C-alpha cells in the first residue's frame, strides 16, 4: 500500500520503527532481505541500498503496536533530484480485532479495506490468507467480503474473526459488494447500515 489516503496516513502515524526481525523477513523477497538491514540513502549516501549516491531501494522495519504485526516499508527513489521518491508498505491483515474491540464502521478507500472500532481504532480489515476481499464483480473476493460483513452485522459487531464461509453472505450485502457503487471512491458503511441491509 502507498501513503496517499487519509486512512493510510492515519495507520502509518501509529507505526513504530524497529529493528528487523524474522517476521519482517517474511514480508520481503529472499534476495532483497539484506536491504532491511541497510540504511536509507538519506541516512548514508554510501549505503548498499543507495544508487549513485542519491537513489535508493532500501527497506525499513516497523511494527503496528495495536496488533503487534510487522510492517516493511520499501523505498524507491530515482537518482538525482525531482524524480520519484516513493515509499510503499507491506504487512499482514489481522485475523481478528483486539479482544474487547467491537466493529463500528467499514471503509473502502482506493482498494484497501479498513475497519474502525467503537473505540476509534483504525485497522486493516481482518482477513484470512487465501480469502482475499474485493468489490464490483461476482467472484470470490466480493463473496468473502460479504460473508465477513454479514457475520459482523448479525453479531452486532462482536464477532470480527476472519474466515467466514462464503455461503454465510447475506444476499443484500452480497449484492452491494458485487455492485459498481461499492468500488467508487471511498465508501463507508456503519454497523447500523450493515444491520439495516440484513433486515431489509
mmCIF file of C-alpha atoms in Angstrom:
data_model
loop_
_atom_site.group_PDB
_atom_site.id
_atom_site.type_symbol
_atom_site.label_atom_id
_atom_site.label_comp_id
_atom_site.label_asym_id
_atom_site.label_seq_id
_atom_site.Cartn_x
_atom_site.Cartn_y
_atom_site.Cartn_z
ATOM 1 C CA UNK A 1 0.000 0.000 0.000
ATOM 2 C CA UNK A 2 1.075 3.562 -0.594
ATOM 3 C CA UNK A 3 0.654 6.541 1.716
ATOM 4 C CA UNK A 4 -1.775 8.515 -0.429
ATOM 5 C CA UNK A 5 -5.035 8.304 1.505
ATOM 6 C CA UNK A 6 -6.010 9.759 4.879
ATOM 7 C CA UNK A 7 -6.684 6.230 6.166
ATOM 8 C CA UNK A 8 -3.209 5.011 5.229
ATOM 9 C CA UNK A 9 -1.717 8.176 6.725
ATOM 10 C CA UNK A 10 -3.600 7.561 9.971
ATOM 11 C CA UNK A 11 -2.403 3.953 10.104
ATOM 12 C CA UNK A 12 1.184 4.965 9.311
ATOM 13 C CA UNK A 13 1.050 7.535 12.090
ATOM 14 C CA UNK A 14 0.902 4.870 14.765
ATOM 15 C CA UNK A 15 3.654 2.617 13.393
ATOM 16 C CA UNK A 16 6.851 2.326 15.410
ATOM 17 C CA UNK A 17 10.223 1.969 13.736
ATOM 18 C CA UNK A 18 12.148 -1.051 14.971
ATOM 19 C CA UNK A 19 14.992 -3.403 14.191
ATOM 20 C CA UNK A 20 14.024 -6.032 11.614
ATOM 21 C CA UNK A 21 13.198 -9.490 12.919
ATOM 22 C CA UNK A 22 12.177 -12.829 11.429
ATOM 23 C CA UNK A 23 8.590 -11.666 10.861
ATOM 24 C CA UNK A 24 9.770 -8.707 8.808
ATOM 25 C CA UNK A 25 11.832 -11.081 6.691
ATOM 26 C CA UNK A 26 8.651 -12.944 5.709
ATOM 27 C CA UNK A 27 7.423 -9.764 4.001
ATOM 28 C CA UNK A 28 10.485 -9.403 1.759
ATOM 29 C CA UNK A 29 11.735 -11.486 -1.153
ATOM 30 C CA UNK A 30 14.744 -13.557 -0.058
ATOM 31 C CA UNK A 31 17.105 -11.795 -2.483
ATOM 32 C CA UNK A 32 16.114 -8.385 -1.091
ATOM 33 C CA UNK A 33 16.132 -9.299 2.595
ATOM 34 C CA UNK A 34 19.530 -7.740 3.252
ATOM 35 C CA UNK A 35 18.066 -4.321 2.353
ATOM 36 C CA UNK A 36 16.158 -4.479 5.655
ATOM 37 C CA UNK A 37 19.485 -4.007 7.403
ATOM 38 C CA UNK A 38 20.874 -1.221 5.188
ATOM 39 C CA UNK A 39 20.435 2.464 5.964
ATOM 40 C CA UNK A 40 18.469 4.692 3.612
ATOM 41 C CA UNK A 41 20.433 6.894 1.213
ATOM 42 C CA UNK A 42 19.095 9.853 3.214
ATOM 43 C CA UNK A 43 20.976 8.467 6.230
ATOM 44 C CA UNK A 44 24.069 7.183 4.416
ATOM 45 C CA UNK A 45 24.926 8.060 0.809
ATOM 46 C CA UNK A 46 27.220 5.018 0.720
ATOM 47 C CA UNK A 47 24.592 2.535 1.901
ATOM 48 C CA UNK A 48 24.481 -0.758 -0.025
ATOM 49 C CA UNK A 49 20.883 0.213 -0.887
ATOM 50 C CA UNK A 50 21.954 3.577 -2.316
ATOM 51 C CA UNK A 51 22.147 4.045 -6.071
ATOM 52 C CA UNK A 52 24.735 6.553 -7.300
ATOM 53 C CA UNK A 53 24.653 8.423 -4.001
ATOM 54 C CA UNK A 54 21.077 9.707 -4.324
ATOM 55 C CA UNK A 55 18.798 6.871 -5.498
ATOM 56 C CA UNK A 56 17.597 4.253 -3.033
ATOM 57 C CA UNK A 57 15.977 0.817 -2.789
ATOM 58 C CA UNK A 58 16.178 0.303 0.984
ATOM 59 C CA UNK A 59 13.618 -1.264 3.307
ATOM 60 C CA UNK A 60 12.615 -0.143 6.807
ATOM 61 C CA UNK A 61 11.111 -2.237 9.567
ATOM 62 C CA UNK A 62 8.163 -1.077 11.673
ATOM 63 C CA UNK A 63 5.547 -2.711 13.824
ATOM 64 C CA UNK A 64 1.929 -1.866 14.451
ATOM 65 C CA UNK A 65 1.652 -1.515 18.239
ATOM 66 C CA UNK A 66 -2.111 -2.087 18.164
ATOM 67 C CA UNK A 67 -1.718 -5.619 16.790
ATOM 68 C CA UNK A 68 1.990 -6.400 17.071
ATOM 69 C CA UNK A 69 2.159 -7.031 13.335
ATOM 70 C CA UNK A 70 5.322 -6.437 11.304
ATOM 71 C CA UNK A 71 5.364 -3.760 8.617
ATOM 72 C CA UNK A 72 8.028 -3.325 5.946
ATOM 73 C CA UNK A 73 8.421 -0.038 4.102
ATOM 74 C CA UNK A 74 10.033 -0.235 0.676
ATOM 75 C CA UNK A 75 11.759 2.871 -0.637
ATOM 76 C CA UNK A 76 12.101 3.604 -4.327
ATOM 77 C CA UNK A 77 13.951 6.794 -5.147
ATOM 78 C CA UNK A 78 15.310 7.724 -8.551
ATOM 79 C CA UNK A 79 18.826 9.047 -8.828
ATOM 80 C CA UNK A 80 19.004 12.843 -8.760
ATOM 81 C CA UNK A 81 16.553 15.497 -7.660
ATOM 82 C CA UNK A 82 12.927 15.824 -8.675
ATOM 83 C CA UNK A 83 12.319 12.192 -9.639
ATOM 84 C CA UNK A 84 10.239 9.519 -7.991
ATOM 85 C CA UNK A 85 10.678 9.253 -4.233
ATOM 86 C CA UNK A 86 8.068 6.782 -3.019
ATOM 87 C CA UNK A 87 7.502 4.527 -0.029
ATOM 88 C CA UNK A 88 5.190 1.517 -0.159
ATOM 89 C CA UNK A 89 4.219 -0.661 2.795
ATOM 90 C CA UNK A 90 3.563 -4.343 3.320
ATOM 91 C CA UNK A 91 2.077 -6.042 6.334
ATOM 92 C CA UNK A 92 -0.312 -8.791 7.313
ATOM 93 C CA UNK A 93 -4.006 -8.323 7.938
ATOM 94 C CA UNK A 94 -5.043 -9.293 11.455
ATOM 95 C CA UNK A 95 -7.204 -12.388 11.837
ATOM 96 C CA UNK A 96 -9.490 -10.578 14.269
ATOM 97 C CA UNK A 97 -9.813 -7.293 16.084
ATOM 98 C CA UNK A 98 -8.260 -6.977 19.526
ATOM 99 C CA UNK A 99 -10.100 -8.511 22.488
ATOM 100 C CA UNK A 100 -12.701 -6.056 23.706
ATOM 101 C CA UNK A 101 -12.842 -4.172 20.401
ATOM 102 C CA UNK A 102 -16.134 -4.020 18.543
ATOM 103 C CA UNK A 103 -16.775 -3.158 14.912
ATOM 104 C CA UNK A 104 -18.202 0.301 14.269
ATOM 105 C CA UNK A 105 -17.573 1.173 10.620
ATOM 106 C CA UNK A 106 -16.322 -0.479 7.430
ATOM 107 C CA UNK A 107 -14.310 1.648 4.990
ATOM 108 C CA UNK A 108 -13.145 1.053 1.417
ATOM 109 C CA UNK A 109 -10.556 3.544 0.260
ATOM 110 C CA UNK A 110 -8.642 3.112 -3.013
ATOM 111 C CA UNK A 111 -8.962 -0.646 -2.977
ATOM 112 C CA UNK A 112 -7.977 -1.039 0.680
ATOM 113 C CA UNK A 113 -10.405 -2.406 3.247
ATOM 114 C CA UNK A 114 -10.458 -0.947 6.758
ATOM 115 C CA UNK A 115 -12.491 -1.212 9.930
ATOM 116 C CA UNK A 116 -12.907 1.427 12.588
ATOM 117 C CA UNK A 117 -13.725 0.134 16.043
ATOM 118 C CA UNK A 118 -16.106 1.650 18.567
ATOM 119 C CA UNK A 119 -13.004 2.988 20.344
ATOM 120 C CA UNK A 120 -11.898 4.786 17.173
ATOM 121 C CA UNK A 121 -9.006 2.477 16.256
ATOM 122 C CA UNK A 122 -8.435 2.108 12.513
ATOM 123 C CA UNK A 123 -7.388 -1.370 11.415
ATOM 124 C CA UNK A 124 -6.894 -3.256 8.220
ATOM 125 C CA UNK A 125 -9.999 -5.419 7.873
ATOM 126 C CA UNK A 126 -9.364 -8.853 9.425
ATOM 127 C CA UNK A 127 -8.706 -11.394 6.694
ATOM 128 C CA UNK A 128 -7.557 -14.994 6.346
ATOM 129 C CA UNK A 129 -4.851 -15.883 3.855
ATOM 130 C CA UNK A 130 -6.452 -17.122 0.657
ATOM 131 C CA UNK A 131 -9.767 -15.357 1.298
ATOM 132 C CA UNK A 132 -8.969 -12.001 -0.270
ATOM 133 C CA UNK A 133 -11.579 -9.268 -0.429
ATOM 134 C CA UNK A 134 -12.712 -7.329 -3.446
ATOM 135 C CA UNK A 135 -15.765 -5.498 -4.794
ATOM 136 C CA UNK A 136 -17.517 -4.757 -8.051
ATOM 137 C CA UNK A 137 -17.857 -8.187 -9.687
ATOM 138 C CA UNK A 138 -19.343 -11.610 -8.962
ATOM 139 C CA UNK A 139 -16.206 -13.523 -7.956
ATOM 140 C CA UNK A 140 -14.795 -14.867 -4.724
ATOM 141 C CA UNK A 141 -13.491 -11.537 -3.389
ATOM 142 C CA UNK A 142 -16.926 -9.914 -3.064
ATOM 143 C CA UNK A 143 -18.326 -13.169 -1.631
ATOM 144 C CA UNK A 144 -15.606 -13.286 1.034
ATOM 145 C CA UNK A 145 -16.174 -9.628 1.921
ATOM 146 C CA UNK A 146 -19.963 -10.001 2.025
ATOM 147 C CA UNK A 147 -19.691 -13.096 4.231
ATOM 148 C CA UNK A 148 -17.436 -11.249 6.669
ATOM 149 C CA UNK A 149 -19.656 -8.154 6.788
ATOM 150 C CA UNK A 150 -22.759 -10.357 7.173
ATOM 151 C CA UNK A 151 -21.170 -12.041 10.182
ATOM 152 C CA UNK A 152 -20.369 -8.659 11.702
ATOM 153 C CA UNK A 153 -23.923 -7.407 11.115
ATOM 154 C CA UNK A 154 -25.644 -10.475 12.558
ATOM 155 C CA UNK A 155 -23.472 -10.459 15.693
ATOM 156 C CA UNK A 156 -23.909 -6.728 16.373
ATOM 157 C CA UNK A 157 -20.243 -6.100 15.610
ATOM 158 C CA UNK A 158 -18.996 -8.559 18.227
ATOM 159 C CA UNK A 159 -17.710 -11.412 16.021
ATOM 160 C CA UNK A 160 -14.935 -9.888 13.937
ATOM 161 C CA UNK A 161 -12.870 -13.025 13.282
ATOM 162 C CA UNK A 162 -11.920 -13.533 9.644
ATOM 163 C CA UNK A 163 -12.710 -16.639 7.644
ATOM 164 C CA UNK A 164 -16.500 -16.641 7.408
ATOM 165 C CA UNK A 165 -17.626 -19.222 4.802
ATOM 166 C CA UNK A 166 -18.924 -17.740 1.541
ATOM 167 C CA UNK A 167 -22.360 -19.285 1.987
ATOM 168 C CA UNK A 168 -22.903 -17.089 5.070
ATOM 169 C CA UNK A 169 -23.051 -13.962 2.888
ATOM 170 C CA UNK A 170 -26.391 -12.197 3.218
ATOM 171 C CA UNK A 171 -27.928 -11.562 -0.239
ATOM 172 C CA UNK A 172 -28.334 -7.800 0.305
ATOM 173 C CA UNK A 173 -24.734 -7.342 1.436
ATOM 174 C CA UNK A 174 -23.512 -9.584 -1.375
ATOM 175 C CA UNK A 175 -25.474 -7.530 -3.927
ATOM 176 C CA UNK A 176 -23.821 -4.373 -2.591
ATOM 177 C CA UNK A 177 -20.325 -5.941 -2.636
ATOM 178 C CA UNK A 178 -20.807 -7.047 -6.245
ATOM 179 C CA UNK A 179 -22.159 -3.684 -7.393
ATOM 180 C CA UNK A 180 -20.249 -0.967 -9.206
ATOM 181 C CA UNK A 181 -21.174 1.523 -6.498
ATOM 182 C CA UNK A 182 -19.074 -0.411 -3.964
ATOM 183 C CA UNK A 183 -15.880 0.276 -5.891
ATOM 184 C CA UNK A 184 -16.312 4.007 -6.443
ATOM 185 C CA UNK A 185 -14.144 6.343 -4.381
ATOM 186 C CA UNK A 186 -14.242 5.989 -0.621
ATOM 187 C CA UNK A 187 -17.191 4.081 0.783
ATOM 188 C CA UNK A 188 -18.168 3.755 4.413
ATOM 189 C CA UNK A 189 -20.788 1.521 5.945
ATOM 190 C CA UNK A 190 -21.618 1.785 9.618
ATOM 191 C CA UNK A 191 -22.658 -1.208 11.671
ATOM 192 C CA UNK A 192 -26.183 0.248 11.558
ATOM 193 C CA UNK A 193 -26.033 0.342 7.745
ATOM 194 C CA UNK A 194 -24.990 -3.309 7.618
ATOM 195 C CA UNK A 195 -27.682 -4.356 10.079
ATOM 196 C CA UNK A 196 -30.285 -2.487 8.029
ATOM 197 C CA UNK A 197 -29.165 -4.372 4.907
ATOM 198 C CA UNK A 198 -29.520 -7.697 6.715
ATOM 199 C CA UNK A 199 -33.011 -6.819 7.948
ATOM 200 C CA UNK A 200 -34.258 -5.319 4.682
#
